[in-house]
Coordinates of C-alpha atoms in Angstrom, one line a residue:
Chain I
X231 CA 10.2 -2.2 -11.8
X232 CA 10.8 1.4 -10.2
X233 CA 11.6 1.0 -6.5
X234 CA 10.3 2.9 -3.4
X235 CA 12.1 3.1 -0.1
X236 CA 11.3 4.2 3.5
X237 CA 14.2 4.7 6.6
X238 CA 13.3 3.8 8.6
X239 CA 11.1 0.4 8.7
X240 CA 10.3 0.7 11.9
X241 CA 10.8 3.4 15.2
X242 CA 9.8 3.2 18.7
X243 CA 10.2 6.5 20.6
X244 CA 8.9 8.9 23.3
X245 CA 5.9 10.4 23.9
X246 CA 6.6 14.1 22.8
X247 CA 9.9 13.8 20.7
X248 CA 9.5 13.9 16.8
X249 CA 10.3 11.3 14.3
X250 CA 11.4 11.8 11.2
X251 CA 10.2 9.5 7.8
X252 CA 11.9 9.3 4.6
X253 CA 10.5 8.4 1.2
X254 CA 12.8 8.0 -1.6
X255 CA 12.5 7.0 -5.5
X256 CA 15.3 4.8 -6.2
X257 CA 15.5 4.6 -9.8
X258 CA 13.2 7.9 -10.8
X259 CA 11.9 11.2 -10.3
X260 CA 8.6 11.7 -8.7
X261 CA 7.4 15.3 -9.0
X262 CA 4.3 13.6 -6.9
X263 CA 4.5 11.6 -3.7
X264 CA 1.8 10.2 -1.3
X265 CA 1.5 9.9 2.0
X266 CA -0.6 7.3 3.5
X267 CA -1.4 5.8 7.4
X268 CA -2.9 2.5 7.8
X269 CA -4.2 1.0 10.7
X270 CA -4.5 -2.5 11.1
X271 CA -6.4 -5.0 8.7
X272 CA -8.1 -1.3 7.1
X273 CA -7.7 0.6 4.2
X274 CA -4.5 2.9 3.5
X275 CA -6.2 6.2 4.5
X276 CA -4.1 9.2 2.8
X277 CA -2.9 12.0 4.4
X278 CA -1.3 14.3 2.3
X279 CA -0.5 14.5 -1.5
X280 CA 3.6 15.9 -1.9
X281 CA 4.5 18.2 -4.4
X282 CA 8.3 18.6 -5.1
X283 CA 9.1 22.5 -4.6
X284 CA 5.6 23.5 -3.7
X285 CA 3.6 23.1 -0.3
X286 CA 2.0 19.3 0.3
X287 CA -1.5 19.7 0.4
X288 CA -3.6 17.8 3.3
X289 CA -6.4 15.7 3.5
X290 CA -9.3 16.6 5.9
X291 CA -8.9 16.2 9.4
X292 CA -5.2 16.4 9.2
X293 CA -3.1 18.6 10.7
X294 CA -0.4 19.9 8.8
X295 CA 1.1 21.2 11.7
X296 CA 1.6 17.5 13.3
X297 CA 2.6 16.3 10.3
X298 CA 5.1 18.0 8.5
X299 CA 6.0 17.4 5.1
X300 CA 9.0 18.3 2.4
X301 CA 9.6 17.1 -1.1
X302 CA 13.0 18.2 -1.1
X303 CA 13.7 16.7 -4.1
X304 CA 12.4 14.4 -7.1
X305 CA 13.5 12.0 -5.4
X306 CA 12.7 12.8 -1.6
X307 CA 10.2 13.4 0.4
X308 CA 10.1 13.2 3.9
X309 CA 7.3 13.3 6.8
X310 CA 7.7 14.6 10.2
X311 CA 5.7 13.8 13.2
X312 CA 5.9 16.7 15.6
X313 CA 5.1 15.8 19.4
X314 CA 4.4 12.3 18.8
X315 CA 1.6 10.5 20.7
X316 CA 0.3 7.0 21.7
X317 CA -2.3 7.2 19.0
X318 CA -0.1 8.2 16.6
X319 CA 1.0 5.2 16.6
X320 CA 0.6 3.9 13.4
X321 CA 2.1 1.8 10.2
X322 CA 3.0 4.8 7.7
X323 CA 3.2 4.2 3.5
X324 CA 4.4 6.7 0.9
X325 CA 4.2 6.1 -2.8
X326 CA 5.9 7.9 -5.5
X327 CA 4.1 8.7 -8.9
X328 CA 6.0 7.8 -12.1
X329 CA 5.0 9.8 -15.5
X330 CA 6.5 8.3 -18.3
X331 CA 6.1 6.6 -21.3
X332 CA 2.4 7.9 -21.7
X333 CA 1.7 5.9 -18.3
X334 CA 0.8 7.0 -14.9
X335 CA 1.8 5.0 -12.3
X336 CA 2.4 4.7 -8.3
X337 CA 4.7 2.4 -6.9
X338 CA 4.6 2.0 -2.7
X339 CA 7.1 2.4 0.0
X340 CA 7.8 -0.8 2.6
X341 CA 6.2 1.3 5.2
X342 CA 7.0 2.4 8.4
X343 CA 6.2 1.3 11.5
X344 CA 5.9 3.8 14.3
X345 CA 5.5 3.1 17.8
X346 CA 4.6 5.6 20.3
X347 CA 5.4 5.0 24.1
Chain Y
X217 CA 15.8 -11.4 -3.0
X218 CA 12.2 -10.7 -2.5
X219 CA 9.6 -10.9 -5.4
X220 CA 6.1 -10.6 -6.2
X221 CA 4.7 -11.6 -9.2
X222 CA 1.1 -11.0 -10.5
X223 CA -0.2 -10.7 -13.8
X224 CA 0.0 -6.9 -15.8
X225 CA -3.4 -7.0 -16.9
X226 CA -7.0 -8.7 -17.1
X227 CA -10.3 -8.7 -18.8
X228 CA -13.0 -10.1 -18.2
X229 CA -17.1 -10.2 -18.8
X230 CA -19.6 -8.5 -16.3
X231 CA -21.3 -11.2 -14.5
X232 CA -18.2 -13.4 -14.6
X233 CA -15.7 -14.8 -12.3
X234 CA -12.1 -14.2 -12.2
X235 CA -9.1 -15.0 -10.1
X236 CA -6.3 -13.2 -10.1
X237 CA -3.0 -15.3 -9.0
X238 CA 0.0 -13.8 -6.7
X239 CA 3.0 -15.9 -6.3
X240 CA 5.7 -14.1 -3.8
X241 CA 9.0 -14.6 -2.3
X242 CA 10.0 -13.0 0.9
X243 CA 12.4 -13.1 3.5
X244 CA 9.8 -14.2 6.0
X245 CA 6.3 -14.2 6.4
X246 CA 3.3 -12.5 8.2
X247 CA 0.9 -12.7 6.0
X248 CA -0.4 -10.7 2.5
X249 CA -2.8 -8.2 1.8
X250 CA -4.7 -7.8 -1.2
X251 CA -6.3 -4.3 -1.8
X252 CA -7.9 -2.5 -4.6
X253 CA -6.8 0.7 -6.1
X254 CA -9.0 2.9 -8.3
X255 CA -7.2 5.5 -10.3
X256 CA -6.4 8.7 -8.4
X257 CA -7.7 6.8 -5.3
X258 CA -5.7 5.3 -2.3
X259 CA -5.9 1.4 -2.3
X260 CA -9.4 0.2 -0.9
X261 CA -8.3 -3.0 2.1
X262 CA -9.7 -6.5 0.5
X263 CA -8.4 -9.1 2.7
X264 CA -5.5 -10.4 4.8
X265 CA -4.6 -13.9 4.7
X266 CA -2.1 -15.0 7.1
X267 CA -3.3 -19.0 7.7
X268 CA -3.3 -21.3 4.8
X269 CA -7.1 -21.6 2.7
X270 CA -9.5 -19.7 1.6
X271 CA -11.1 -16.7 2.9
X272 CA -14.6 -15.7 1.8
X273 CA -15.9 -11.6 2.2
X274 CA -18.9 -11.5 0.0
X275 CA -18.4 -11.9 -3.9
X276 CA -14.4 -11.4 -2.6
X277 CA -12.4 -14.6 -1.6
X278 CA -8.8 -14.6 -1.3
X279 CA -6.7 -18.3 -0.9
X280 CA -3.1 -18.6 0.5
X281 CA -0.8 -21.3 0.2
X282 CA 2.2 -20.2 2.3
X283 CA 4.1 -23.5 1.1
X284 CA 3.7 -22.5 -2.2
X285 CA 3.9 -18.7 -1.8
X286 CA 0.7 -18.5 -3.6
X287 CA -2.2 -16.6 -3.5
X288 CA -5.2 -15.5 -5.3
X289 CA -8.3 -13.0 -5.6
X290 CA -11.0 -14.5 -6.9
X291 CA -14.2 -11.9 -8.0
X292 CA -17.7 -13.4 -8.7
X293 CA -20.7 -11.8 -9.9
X294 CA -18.0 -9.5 -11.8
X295 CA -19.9 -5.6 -12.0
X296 CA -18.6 -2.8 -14.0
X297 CA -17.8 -0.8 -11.0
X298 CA -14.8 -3.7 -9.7
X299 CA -12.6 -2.2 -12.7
X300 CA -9.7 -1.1 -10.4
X301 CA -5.9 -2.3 -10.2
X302 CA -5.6 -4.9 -7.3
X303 CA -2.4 -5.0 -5.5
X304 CA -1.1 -8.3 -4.0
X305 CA 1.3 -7.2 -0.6
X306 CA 2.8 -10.0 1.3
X307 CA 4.4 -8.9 4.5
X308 CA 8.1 -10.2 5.4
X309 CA 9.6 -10.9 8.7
X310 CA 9.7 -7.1 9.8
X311 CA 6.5 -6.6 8.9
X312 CA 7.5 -4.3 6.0
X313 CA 4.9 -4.5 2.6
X314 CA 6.4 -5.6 -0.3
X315 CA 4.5 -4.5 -3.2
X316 CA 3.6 -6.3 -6.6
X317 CA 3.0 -3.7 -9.6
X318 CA -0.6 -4.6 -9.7
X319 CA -3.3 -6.5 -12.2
X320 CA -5.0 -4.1 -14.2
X321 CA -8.5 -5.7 -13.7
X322 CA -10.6 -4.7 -17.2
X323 CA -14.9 -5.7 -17.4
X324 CA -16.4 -5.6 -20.0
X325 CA -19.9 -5.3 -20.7

């Protein structure tokens, strides 16, 4: 089956500095990607929908401006947490969004773990 | 390598019961998720089993066996309304999700 990466798996870093997520489809192209933050034991709550070669569009109550995002590529997309905080601390999924074949599917990144200090 | 394995597709009767069966390998273990995913939605938390047995939310129970690498949903009281994929998502020893494809969970009337 298609294959979804993140890099990296896990990041523990400052209070202020930025951290940088990527999201690649291995073995396709994803014109769509999704963002997603989970916290513990809850449901993946999206963030923002990623459009290769167009702006990402945002979910309410998210700032774009925190959380930066670029589809780069069909196969890239990454997600960039300016001025990180302690409660931005957070497990962080993408997917990727497969059309072919007449089917419509997402398949999920490992997630990222990010750890605020 | 790490695998998860969990039937393509279901169907099954309104009113019914059904389990769906997850059998995963990882490096590691600390413990699997099940959630459920309506289309064009993000995946809906169901459970998290991280001790062996079964654990009962409402007309959702989810069983782990981590000496088998086996899990299940298990639905009663099937409604119309629980036609959704359901993802199976054990976590390995970095705590990173690895993800089976899904059961396509069909009811019928």
């Amino acid at each position: 089956g298609a294959v979804v990466s993140q890099h990296p798996s896990w990041v523990i870093c400052k209070s202020g500095t930025s951290v940088k997520i990527e999201c690649r489809s291995l073995d396709f192209q994803a014109t769509t990607m999704f963002w997603y933050r989970q916290f513990p034991k809850q449901s993946l709550m999206l963030m923002a929908t990623s459009n290769e070669g167009s702006k990402a569009t945002y979910e309410q109550g998210v700032e774009k401006d925190k959380f930066l995002i670029n589809h780069a590529s069909l196969t890239l997309s990454t997600l960039t947490v300016t001025s990180a905080h302690p409660e931005d601390s957070s497990f962080y999924i993408c997917s990727a969004r497969e059309l072919a074949g007449g089917s419509d599917t997402q398949y999920f990144g490992p997630g990222t773990r990010l750890t605020v200090l | 390598g790490q695998n998860i394995d969990q039937p393509t597709e279901m169907t099954a009767t309104e009113g019914a019961i059904v389990q769906i069966n997850c059998t995963y390998q990882t490096s590691g273990f600390n413990g699997l998720f099940w959630y459920q995913q309506h289309a064009g939605e993000a995946p809906t938390f169901l459970s998290y089993n991280v001790l062996d047995g079964l654990e009962e939310k409402g007309r959702f129970s989810s069983f782990l066996s981590r000496s088998k690498g086996y899990s299940y949903l298990l639905l009663k009281e099937l409604q119309m309304k629980d036609s959704a994929s359901y993802l199976c998502a054990p976590q390995d020893s970095n705590y990173q999700l690895i993800w089976g494809a899904g059961t396509k969970l069909i009811i019928k009337p």
